[in-house]
Short mmCIF file of C-alpha atoms in Angstrom, two decimals:
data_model
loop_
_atom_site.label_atom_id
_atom_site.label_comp_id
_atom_site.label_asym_id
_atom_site.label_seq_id
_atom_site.Cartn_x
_atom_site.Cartn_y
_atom_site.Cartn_z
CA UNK A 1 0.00 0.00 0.00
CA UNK A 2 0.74 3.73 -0.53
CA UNK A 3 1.92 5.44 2.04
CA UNK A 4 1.57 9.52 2.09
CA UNK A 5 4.44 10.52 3.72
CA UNK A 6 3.76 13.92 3.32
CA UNK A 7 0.69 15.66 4.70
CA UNK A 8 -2.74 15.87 3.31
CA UNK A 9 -3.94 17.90 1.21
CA UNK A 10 -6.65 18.46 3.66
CA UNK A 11 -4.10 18.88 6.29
CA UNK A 12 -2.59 21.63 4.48
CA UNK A 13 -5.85 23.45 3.03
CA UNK A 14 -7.38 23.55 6.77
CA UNK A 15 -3.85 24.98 7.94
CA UNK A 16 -4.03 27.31 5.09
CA UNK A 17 -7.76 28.57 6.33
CA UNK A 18 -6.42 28.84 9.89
CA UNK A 19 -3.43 30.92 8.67
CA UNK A 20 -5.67 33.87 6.90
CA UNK A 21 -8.00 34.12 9.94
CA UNK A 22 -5.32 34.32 12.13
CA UNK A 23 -3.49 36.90 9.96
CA UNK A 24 -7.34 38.31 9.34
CA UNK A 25 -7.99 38.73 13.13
CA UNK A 26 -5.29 41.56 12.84
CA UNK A 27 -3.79 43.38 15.66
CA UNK A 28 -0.78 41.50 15.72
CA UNK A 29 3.11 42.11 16.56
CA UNK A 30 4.62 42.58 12.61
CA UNK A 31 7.21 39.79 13.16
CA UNK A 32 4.17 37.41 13.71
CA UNK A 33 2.60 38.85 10.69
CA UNK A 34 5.24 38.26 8.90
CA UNK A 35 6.06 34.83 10.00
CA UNK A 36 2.36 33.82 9.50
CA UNK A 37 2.22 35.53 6.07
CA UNK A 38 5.41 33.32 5.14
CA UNK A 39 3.73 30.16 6.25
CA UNK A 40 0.27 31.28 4.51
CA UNK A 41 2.20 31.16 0.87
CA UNK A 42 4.27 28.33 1.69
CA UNK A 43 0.97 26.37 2.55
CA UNK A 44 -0.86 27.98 -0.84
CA UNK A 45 2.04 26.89 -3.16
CA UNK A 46 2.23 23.42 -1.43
CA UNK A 47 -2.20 23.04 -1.70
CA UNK A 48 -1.26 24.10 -5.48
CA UNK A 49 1.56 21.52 -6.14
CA UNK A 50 -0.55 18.62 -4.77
CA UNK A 51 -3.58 19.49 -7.16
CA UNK A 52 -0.81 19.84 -9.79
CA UNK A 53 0.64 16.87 -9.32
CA UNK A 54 -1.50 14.08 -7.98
CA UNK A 55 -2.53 11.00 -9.91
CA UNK A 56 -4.76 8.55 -8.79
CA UNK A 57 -3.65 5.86 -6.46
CA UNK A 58 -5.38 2.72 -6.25
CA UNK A 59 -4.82 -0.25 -4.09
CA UNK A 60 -6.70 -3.42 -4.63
CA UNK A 61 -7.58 -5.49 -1.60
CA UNK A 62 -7.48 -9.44 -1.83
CA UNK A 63 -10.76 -11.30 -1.56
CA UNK A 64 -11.18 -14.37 0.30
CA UNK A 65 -12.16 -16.06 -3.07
CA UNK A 66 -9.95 -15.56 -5.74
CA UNK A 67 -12.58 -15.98 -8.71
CA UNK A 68 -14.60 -12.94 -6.81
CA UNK A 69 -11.90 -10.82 -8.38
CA UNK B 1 -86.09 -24.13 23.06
CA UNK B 2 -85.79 -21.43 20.32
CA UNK B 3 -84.96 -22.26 16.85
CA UNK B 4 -82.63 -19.22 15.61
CA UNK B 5 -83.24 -18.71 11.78
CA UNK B 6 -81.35 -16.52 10.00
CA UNK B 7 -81.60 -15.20 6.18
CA UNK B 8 -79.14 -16.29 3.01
CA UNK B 9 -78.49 -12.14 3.03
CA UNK B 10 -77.69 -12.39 7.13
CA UNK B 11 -75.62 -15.48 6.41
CA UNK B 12 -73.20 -13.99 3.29
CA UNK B 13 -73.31 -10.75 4.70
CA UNK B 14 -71.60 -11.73 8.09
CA UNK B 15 -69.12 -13.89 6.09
CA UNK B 16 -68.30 -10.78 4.14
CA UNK B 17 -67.70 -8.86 7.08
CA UNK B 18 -65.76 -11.63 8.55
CA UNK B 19 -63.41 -11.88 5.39
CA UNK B 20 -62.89 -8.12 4.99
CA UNK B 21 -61.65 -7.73 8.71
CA UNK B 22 -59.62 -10.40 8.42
CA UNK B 23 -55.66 -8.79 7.91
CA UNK B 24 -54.06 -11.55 6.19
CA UNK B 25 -56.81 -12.03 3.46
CA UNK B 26 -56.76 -7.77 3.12
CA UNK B 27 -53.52 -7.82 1.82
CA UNK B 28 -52.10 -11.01 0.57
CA UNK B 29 -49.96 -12.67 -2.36
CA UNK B 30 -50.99 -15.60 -4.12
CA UNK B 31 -48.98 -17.93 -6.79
CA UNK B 32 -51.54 -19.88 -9.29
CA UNK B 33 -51.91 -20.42 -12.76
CA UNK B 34 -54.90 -18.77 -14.79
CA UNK B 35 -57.66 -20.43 -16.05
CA UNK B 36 -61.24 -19.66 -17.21
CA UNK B 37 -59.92 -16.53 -18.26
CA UNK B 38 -62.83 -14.01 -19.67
CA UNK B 39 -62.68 -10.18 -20.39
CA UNK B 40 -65.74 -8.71 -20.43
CA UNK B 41 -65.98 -5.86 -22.31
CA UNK B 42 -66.44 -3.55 -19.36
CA UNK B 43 -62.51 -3.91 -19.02
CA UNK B 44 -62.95 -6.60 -15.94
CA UNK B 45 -61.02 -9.74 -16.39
CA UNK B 46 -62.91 -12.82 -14.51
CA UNK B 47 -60.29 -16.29 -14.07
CA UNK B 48 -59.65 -18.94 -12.07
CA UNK B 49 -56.40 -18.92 -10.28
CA UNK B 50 -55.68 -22.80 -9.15
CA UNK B 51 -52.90 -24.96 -7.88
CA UNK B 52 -52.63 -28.84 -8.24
CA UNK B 53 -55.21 -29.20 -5.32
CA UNK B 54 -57.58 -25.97 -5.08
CA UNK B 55 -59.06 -23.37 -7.26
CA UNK B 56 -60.28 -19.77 -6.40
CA UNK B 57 -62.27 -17.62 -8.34
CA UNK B 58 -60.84 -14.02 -9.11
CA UNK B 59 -61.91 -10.66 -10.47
CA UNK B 60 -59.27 -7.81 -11.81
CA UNK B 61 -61.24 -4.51 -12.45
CA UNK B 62 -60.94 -2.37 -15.24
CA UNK B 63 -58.45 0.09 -13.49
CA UNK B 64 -56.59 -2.74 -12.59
CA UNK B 65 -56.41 -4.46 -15.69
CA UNK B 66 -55.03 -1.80 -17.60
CA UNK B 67 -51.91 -1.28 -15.73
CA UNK B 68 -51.45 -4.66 -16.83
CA UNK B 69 -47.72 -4.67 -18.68
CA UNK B 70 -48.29 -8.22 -20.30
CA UNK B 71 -51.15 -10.00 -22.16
CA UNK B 72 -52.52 -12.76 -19.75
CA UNK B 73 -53.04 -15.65 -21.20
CA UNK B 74 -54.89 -19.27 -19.77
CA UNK B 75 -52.08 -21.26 -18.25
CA UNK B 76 -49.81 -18.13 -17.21
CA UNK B 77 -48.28 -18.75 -13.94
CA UNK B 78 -48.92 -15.29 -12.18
CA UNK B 79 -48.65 -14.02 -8.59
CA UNK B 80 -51.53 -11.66 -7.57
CA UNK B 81 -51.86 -9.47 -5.27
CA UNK B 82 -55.42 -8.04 -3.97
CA UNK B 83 -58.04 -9.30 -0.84
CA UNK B 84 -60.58 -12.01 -0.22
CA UNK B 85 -64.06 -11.10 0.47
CA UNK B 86 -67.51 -12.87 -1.08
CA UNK B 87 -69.77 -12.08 -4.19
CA UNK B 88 -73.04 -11.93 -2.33
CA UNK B 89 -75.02 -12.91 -5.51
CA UNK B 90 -73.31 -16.19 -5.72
CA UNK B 91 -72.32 -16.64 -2.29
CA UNK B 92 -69.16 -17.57 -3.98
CA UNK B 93 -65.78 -16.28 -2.37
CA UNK B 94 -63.89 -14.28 -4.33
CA UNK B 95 -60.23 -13.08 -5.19
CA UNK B 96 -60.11 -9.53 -6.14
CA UNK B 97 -56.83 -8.54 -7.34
CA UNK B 98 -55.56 -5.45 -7.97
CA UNK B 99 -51.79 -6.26 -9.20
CA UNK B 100 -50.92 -9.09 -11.22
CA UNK B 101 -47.55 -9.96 -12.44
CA UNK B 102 -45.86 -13.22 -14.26
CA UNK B 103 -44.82 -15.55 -11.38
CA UNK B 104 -40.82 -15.27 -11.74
CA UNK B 105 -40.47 -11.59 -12.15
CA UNK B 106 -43.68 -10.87 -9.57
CA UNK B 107 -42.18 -12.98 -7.08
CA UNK B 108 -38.65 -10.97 -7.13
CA UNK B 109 -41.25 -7.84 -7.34
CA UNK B 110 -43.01 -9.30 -3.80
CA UNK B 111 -39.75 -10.18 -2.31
CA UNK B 112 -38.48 -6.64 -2.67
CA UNK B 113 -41.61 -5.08 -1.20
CA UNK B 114 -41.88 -7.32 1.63
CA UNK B 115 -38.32 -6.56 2.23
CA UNK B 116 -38.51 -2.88 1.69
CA UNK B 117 -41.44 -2.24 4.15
CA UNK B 118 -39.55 -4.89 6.78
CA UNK B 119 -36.50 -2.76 6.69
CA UNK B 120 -38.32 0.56 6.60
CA UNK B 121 -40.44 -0.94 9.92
CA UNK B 122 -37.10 -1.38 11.34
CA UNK B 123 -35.16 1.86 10.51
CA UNK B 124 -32.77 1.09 7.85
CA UNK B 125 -33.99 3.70 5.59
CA UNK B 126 -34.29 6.91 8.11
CA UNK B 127 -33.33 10.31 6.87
CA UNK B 128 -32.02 10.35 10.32
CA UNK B 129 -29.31 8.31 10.09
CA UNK B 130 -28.22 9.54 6.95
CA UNK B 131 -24.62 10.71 7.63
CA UNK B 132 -22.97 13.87 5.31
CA UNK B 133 -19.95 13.06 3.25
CA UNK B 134 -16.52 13.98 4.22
CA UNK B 135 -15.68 17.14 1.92
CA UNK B 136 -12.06 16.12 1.26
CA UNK B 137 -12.15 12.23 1.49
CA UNK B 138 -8.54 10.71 1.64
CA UNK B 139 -9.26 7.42 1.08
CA UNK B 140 -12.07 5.42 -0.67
CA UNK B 141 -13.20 2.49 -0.33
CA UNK B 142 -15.08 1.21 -3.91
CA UNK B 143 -16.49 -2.40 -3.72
CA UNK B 144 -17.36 -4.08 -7.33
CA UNK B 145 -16.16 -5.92 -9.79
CA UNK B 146 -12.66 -5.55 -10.68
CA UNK B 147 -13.45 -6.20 -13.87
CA UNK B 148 -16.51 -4.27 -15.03
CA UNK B 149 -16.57 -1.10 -16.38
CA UNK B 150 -18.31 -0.08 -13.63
CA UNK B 151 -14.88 0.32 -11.91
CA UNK B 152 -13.37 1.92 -15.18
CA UNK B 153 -15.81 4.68 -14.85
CA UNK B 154 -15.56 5.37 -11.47
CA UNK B 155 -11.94 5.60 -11.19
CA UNK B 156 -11.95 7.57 -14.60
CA UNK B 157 -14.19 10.24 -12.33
CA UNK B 158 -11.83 10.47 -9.65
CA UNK B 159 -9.03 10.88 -11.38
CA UNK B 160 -10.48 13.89 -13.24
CA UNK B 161 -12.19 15.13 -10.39
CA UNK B 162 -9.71 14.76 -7.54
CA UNK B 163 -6.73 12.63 -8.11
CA UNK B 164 -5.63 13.34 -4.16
CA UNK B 165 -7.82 10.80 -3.17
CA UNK B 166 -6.32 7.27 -2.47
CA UNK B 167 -8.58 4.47 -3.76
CA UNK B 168 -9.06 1.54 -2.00
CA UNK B 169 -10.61 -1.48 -4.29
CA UNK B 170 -12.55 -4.16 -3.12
CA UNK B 171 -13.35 -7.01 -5.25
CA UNK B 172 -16.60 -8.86 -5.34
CA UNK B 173 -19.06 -10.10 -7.50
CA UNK B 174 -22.20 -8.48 -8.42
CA UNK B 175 -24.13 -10.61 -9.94
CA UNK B 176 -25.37 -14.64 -9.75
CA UNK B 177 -26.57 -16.55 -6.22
CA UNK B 178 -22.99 -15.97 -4.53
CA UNK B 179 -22.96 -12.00 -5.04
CA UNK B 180 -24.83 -11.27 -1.72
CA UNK B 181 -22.54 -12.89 0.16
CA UNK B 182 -19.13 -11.52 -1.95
CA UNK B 183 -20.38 -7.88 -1.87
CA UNK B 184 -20.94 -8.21 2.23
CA UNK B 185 -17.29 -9.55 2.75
CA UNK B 186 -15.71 -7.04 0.61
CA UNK B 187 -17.67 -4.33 2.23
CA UNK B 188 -16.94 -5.63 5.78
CA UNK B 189 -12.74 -5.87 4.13
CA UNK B 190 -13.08 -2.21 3.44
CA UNK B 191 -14.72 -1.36 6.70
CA UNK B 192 -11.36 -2.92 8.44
CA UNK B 193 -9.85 -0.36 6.07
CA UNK B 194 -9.18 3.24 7.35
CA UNK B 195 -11.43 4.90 4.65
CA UNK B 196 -13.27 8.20 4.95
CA UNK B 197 -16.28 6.72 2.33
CA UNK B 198 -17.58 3.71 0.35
CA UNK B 199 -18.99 3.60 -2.83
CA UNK B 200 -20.49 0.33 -3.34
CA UNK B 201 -21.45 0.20 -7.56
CA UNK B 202 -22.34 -1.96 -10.48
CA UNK B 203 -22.95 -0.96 -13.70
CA UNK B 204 -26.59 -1.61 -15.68
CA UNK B 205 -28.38 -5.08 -16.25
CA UNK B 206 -31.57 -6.66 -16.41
CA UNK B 207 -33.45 -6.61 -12.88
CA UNK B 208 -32.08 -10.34 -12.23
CA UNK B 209 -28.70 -9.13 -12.71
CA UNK B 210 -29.52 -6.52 -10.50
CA UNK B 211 -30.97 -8.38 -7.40
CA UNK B 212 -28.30 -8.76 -5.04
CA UNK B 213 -28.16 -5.68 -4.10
CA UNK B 214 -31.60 -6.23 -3.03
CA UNK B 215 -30.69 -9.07 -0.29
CA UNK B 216 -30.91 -8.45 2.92
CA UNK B 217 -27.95 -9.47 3.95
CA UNK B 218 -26.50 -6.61 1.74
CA UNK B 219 -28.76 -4.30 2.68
CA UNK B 220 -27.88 -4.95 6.92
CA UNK B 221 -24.29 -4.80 5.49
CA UNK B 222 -24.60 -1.29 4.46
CA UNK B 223 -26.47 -0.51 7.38
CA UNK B 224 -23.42 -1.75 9.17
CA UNK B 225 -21.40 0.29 7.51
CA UNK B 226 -19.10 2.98 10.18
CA UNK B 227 -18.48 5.33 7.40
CA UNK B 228 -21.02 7.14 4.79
CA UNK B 229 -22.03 4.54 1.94
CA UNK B 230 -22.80 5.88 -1.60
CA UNK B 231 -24.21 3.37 -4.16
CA UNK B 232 -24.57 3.54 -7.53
CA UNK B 233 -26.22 0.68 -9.15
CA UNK B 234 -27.34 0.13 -12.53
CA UNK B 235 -29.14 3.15 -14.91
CA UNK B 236 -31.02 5.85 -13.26
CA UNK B 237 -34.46 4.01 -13.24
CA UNK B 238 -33.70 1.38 -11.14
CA UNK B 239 -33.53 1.07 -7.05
CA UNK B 240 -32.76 -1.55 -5.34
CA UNK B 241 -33.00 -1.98 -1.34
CA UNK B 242 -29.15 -0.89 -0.94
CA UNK B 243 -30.43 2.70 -2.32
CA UNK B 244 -32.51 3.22 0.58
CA UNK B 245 -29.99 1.77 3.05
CA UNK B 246 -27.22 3.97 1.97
CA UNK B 247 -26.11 7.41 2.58
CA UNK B 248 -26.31 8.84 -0.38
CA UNK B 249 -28.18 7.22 -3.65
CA UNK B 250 -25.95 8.07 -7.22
CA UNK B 251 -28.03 7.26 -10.19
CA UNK B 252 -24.82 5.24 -11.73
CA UNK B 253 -21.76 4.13 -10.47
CA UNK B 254 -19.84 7.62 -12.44
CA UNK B 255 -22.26 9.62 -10.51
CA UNK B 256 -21.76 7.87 -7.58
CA UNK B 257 -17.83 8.71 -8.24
CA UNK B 258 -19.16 12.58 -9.00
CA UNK B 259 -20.45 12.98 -5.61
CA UNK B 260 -17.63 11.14 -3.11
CA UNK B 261 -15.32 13.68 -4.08
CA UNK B 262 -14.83 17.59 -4.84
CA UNK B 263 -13.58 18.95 -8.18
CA UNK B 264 -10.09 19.92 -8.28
CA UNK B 265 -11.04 22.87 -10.00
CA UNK B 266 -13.26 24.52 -7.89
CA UNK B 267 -10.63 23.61 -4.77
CA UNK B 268 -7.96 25.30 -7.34
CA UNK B 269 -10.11 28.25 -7.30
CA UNK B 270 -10.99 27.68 -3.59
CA UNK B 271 -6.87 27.93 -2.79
CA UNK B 272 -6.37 30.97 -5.31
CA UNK B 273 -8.98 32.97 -3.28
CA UNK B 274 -7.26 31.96 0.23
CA UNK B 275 -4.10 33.65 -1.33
CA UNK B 276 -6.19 36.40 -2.21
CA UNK B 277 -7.00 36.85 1.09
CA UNK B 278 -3.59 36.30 2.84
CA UNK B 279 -2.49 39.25 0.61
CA UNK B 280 -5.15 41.33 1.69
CA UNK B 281 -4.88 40.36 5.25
CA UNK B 282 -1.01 41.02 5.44
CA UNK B 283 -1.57 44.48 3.88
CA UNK B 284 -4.28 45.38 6.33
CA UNK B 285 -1.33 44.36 8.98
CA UNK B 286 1.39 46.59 7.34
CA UNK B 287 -0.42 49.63 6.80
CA UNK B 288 -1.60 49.24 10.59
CA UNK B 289 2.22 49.13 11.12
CA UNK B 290 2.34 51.81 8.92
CA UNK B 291 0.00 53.89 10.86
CA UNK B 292 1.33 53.36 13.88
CA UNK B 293 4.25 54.21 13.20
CA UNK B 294 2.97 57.46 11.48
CA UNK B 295 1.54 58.31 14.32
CA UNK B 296 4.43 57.61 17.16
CA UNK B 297 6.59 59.97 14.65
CA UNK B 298 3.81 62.75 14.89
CA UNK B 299 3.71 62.37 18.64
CA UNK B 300 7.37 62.51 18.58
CA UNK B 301 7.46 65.65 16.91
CA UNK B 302 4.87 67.24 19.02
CA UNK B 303 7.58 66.80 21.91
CA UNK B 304 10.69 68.12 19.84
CA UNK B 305 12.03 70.66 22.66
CA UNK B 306 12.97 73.31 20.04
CA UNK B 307 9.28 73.50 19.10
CA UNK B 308 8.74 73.49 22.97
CA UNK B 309 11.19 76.37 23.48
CA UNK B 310 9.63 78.38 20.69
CA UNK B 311 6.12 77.97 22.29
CA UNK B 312 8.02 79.31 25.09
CA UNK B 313 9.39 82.55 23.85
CA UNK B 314 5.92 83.19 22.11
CA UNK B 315 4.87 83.04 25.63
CA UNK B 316 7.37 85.16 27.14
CA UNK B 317 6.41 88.40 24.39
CA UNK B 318 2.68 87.48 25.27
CA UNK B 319 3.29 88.29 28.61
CA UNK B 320 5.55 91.37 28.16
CA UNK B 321 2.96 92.57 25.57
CA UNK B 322 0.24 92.08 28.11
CA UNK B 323 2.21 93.94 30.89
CA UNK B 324 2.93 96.62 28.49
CA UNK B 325 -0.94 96.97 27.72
CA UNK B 326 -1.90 96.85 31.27
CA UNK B 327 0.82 99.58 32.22
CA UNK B 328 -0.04 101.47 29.88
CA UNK B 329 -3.85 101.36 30.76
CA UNK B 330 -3.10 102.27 34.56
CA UNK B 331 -1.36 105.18 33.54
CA UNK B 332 -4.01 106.70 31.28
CA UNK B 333 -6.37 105.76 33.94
CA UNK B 334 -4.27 107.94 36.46
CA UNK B 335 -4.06 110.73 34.20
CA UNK B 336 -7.55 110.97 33.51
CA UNK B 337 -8.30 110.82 37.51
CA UNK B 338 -5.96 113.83 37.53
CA UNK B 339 -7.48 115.72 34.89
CA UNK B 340 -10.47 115.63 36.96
CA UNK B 341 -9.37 116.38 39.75
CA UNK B 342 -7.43 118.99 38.14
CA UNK B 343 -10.89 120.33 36.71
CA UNK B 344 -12.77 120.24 40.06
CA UNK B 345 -9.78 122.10 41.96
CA UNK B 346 -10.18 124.86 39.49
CA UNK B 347 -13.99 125.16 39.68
CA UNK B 348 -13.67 125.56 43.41
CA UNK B 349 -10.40 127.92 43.47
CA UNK B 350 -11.49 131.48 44.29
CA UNK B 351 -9.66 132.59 41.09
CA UNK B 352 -12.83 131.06 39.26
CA UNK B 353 -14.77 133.69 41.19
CA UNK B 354 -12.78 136.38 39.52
CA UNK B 355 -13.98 134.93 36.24
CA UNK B 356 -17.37 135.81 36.95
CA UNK B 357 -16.81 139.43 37.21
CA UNK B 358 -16.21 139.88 41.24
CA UNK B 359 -12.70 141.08 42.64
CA UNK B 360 -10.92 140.59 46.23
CA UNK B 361 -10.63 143.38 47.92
CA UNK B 362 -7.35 143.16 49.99
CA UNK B 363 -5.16 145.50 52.69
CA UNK B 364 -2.23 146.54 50.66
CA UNK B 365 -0.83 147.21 54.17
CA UNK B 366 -1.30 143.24 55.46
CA UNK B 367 -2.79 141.71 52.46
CA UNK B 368 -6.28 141.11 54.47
CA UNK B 369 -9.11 140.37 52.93
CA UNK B 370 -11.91 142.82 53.09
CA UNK B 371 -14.69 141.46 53.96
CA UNK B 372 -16.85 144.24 55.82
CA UNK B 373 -15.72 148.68 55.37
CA UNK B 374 -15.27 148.61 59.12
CA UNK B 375 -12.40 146.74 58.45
CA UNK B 376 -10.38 150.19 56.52
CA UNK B 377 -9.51 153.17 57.30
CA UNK B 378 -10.70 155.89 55.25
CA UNK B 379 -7.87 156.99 53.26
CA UNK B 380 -6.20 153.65 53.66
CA UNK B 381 -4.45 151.76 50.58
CA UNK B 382 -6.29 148.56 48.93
CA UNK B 383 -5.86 145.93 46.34
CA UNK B 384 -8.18 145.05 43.78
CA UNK B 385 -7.41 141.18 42.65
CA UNK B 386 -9.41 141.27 38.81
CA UNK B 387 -9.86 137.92 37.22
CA UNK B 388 -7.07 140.03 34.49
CA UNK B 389 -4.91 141.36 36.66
CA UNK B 390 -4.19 143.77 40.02
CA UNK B 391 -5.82 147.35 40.36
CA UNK B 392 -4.73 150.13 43.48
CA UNK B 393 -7.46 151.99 45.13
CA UNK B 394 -8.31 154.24 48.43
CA UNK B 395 -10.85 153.42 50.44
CA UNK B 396 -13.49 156.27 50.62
CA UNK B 397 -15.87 157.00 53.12
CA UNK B 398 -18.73 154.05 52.47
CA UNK B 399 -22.27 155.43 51.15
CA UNK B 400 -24.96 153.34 51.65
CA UNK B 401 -26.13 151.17 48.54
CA UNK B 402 -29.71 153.02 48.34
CA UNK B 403 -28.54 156.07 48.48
CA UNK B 404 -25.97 155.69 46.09
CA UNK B 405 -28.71 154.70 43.81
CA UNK B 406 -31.11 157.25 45.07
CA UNK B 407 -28.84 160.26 44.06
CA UNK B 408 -27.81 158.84 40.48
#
């Protein structure tokens, strides 16, 4: 089986919507904004490349009966 | 003792009742093969429906008949569906049937209903329990045939639709007397599985090929099931028991495949608008920055001591101005007091007296003031103060005023 070794692209699309309403909330020191900014386009690009670049993966389980497959 | 008699109308009328309150003969199925077989031209169909041992008469009405969706014929094995009650006329009992089917495809037909209403009695089919997909599935399980294109579609939608997904395939069979039991145990291999949904599909056939996936044990399979279930089974017309069972009903196994997962697209355009709004957000945070520090420098500047010391100084010829002013004032004031008093001193000062005409009459001797003539000697030496100057004069013997007047 295929193992993702990276993170999901859920992972990384939920941590992108935390990101912008963190940096949305405003009010914040501008090193954090910064550093959150940083993270927010990092995340983007990375959400981009994995919709760029996936192809299907399929595993096929083994039935108990071989002529059920 | 009483003999109770009782009319043929009392008699067929009570068994009437009795039949038509009776549940099992309101509502039941019955297998036979047609015989006797008349259609009268009112549209009612009047047969015999029999077995090896027993025969029962039966009548189809005209709204009944033509739903009909073969041509009965005398010998057709049929199941029928309708109630037992009696034809008074005849006394006869009587079948009347209000769905009629051939026997293979109207026993299937029964099987499903009975099935259907048993699993609706116990739940299987509530809205309720209906669970929403998982927006961004990560892995799916799909249980069919490896082989069909069934499978070929489905992964055909994924791949277009959102390639992110990780597939996990299930083999069974779909169709013949072992299906039920292979689509169960590759369901219950996929629910060992960590997968976020199931799509459990088979592509079109005839409503044989179709019928495991109205078994029950399929059907309490799905039920089972810990994640949400989406089938897609044959063309869009047909449902089988699994549809109600499952989460979500696709019309075909490539819609099934639409709905288990997002289109890359619109989460292309979902991530493009998030970056959208981290730029917008991250510019609302600089030019806050921005402002504050715009307005720290303006604070700063109001405190610049050369701007302080300049205040001062403005202060400073304020104040000397104002003295100045108020000096200034206080003498005028004073003069003006003088003046007055000036004025008064003068209205008051003998000398203004003069001014009027009158004179002081003084001793030149001692510089007294005459006041009264017994106060000179005749002959003696005066002074005349005139508001214009001084005048000498003797004093002369005083005549009185009258007289004075009387001799001019």
């Amino acid at each position: 089986m295929t193992e993702t070794s990276t993170e999901t692209y859920e992972t990384l699309y939920t941590r992108l919507q935390e990101t912008v309403a963190q940096l949305e909330v405003g009010n914040l020191p501008l090193a954090e904004a910064l550093a959150l900014y940083e993270q927010g386009v990092q995340l983007a690009a990375a959400c981009q490349r994995l919709l760029d670049s996936a192809e299907l993966r399929v595993q096929q389980l083994q039935s108990d009966q071989p002529d059920d497959q | 003792m009483t003999v109770n008699i009782i009319s043929i109308s009392q008699i067929t009328s009570y068994l009437r009742e009795l039949l038509e309150n009776d549940v099992m003969l309101s509502d039941i199925w019955v297998l036979g093969e047609v015989s006797n077989l008349k259609r009268a031209s009112s549209g009612h169909y009047y047969f015999t429906l029999k077995d090896d041992a027993a025969a029962l008469d039966v009548a189809m009405w005209r709204t009944y008949t033509s739903r009909l969706t073969h041509n009965l014929q005398n010998g057709d094995a049929v199941l029928a569906h309708g109630r037992v009650s009696i034809y008074e006329p005849s006394g006869r009992l009587q079948f009347y049937v209000d769905m009629l089917q051939p026997a293979g495809v109207g026993l299937l037909h029964a099987r499903f209903e009975e099935l259907k209403q048993r699993l609706a009695a116990e739940g299987l089919f509530d809205e309720s329990r209906k669970r929403p997909l998982p927006p961004l599935p990560h892995r799916i399980g799909i249980a069919t045939s490896a082989q069909a294109a069934a499978l070929r579609d489905i992964l055909t939608v994924l791949a277009r639709r959102y390639p992110l997904v990780e597939v996990v395939l299930s083999p069974c069979l779909v169709q013949g007397e072992r299906a039920p039991d292979s689509i169960s145990a590759a369901l219950y291999r996929l629910y060992a599985q960590d997968v976020d949904l199931i799509i459990l599909a088979r592509g079109g056939g005839s409503i044989e090929d179709l019928w495991c996936f109205n078994e029950e044990i399929v059907a309490r399979t799905v039920f089972a099931s810990p994640v949400p279930v989406i089938t897609g089974v044959g063309h869009e017309t047909d449902t089988t028991i699994v549809d109600y069972v499952a989460d979500v009903r696709a019309a075909t196994p490539s819609a099934a495949a639409e709905q288990a997962v997002p289109d890359m697209a619109v989460l292309a355009e979902a991530v493009t608008v998030l970056r959208q709004q981290l730029d917008e957000a991250m510019s609302a945070q600089l030019w806050m920055h921005q402002n504050a520090l715009h307005s720290a420098t303006a604070t700063l500047q109001r405190q610049n001591p050369a701007l302080w010391l300049a205040r001062s100084r403005q202060q400073v010829d304020d104040l000397v101005q104002r003295a100045t002013r108020q000096v200034r004032y206080l003498t005028e004031r004073r003069q003006l007091q003088l003046d007055g008093l000036r004025q008064q001193l003068i209205t008051l000062s003998p000398y203004a007296t003069l001014h009027r005409g009158y004179a002081v009459v003084q001793r030149t001797s001692d510089g007294g003031v005459v006041t009264a003539p017994a106060q000179v000697q005749r002959g003696e030496r005066l002074r005349l103060t005139l508001r214009a100057g001084e005048l000498a004069a003797v004093a002369a013997p005083p005549a009185p005023i009258e007289e004075q007047h009387t001799d001019d």
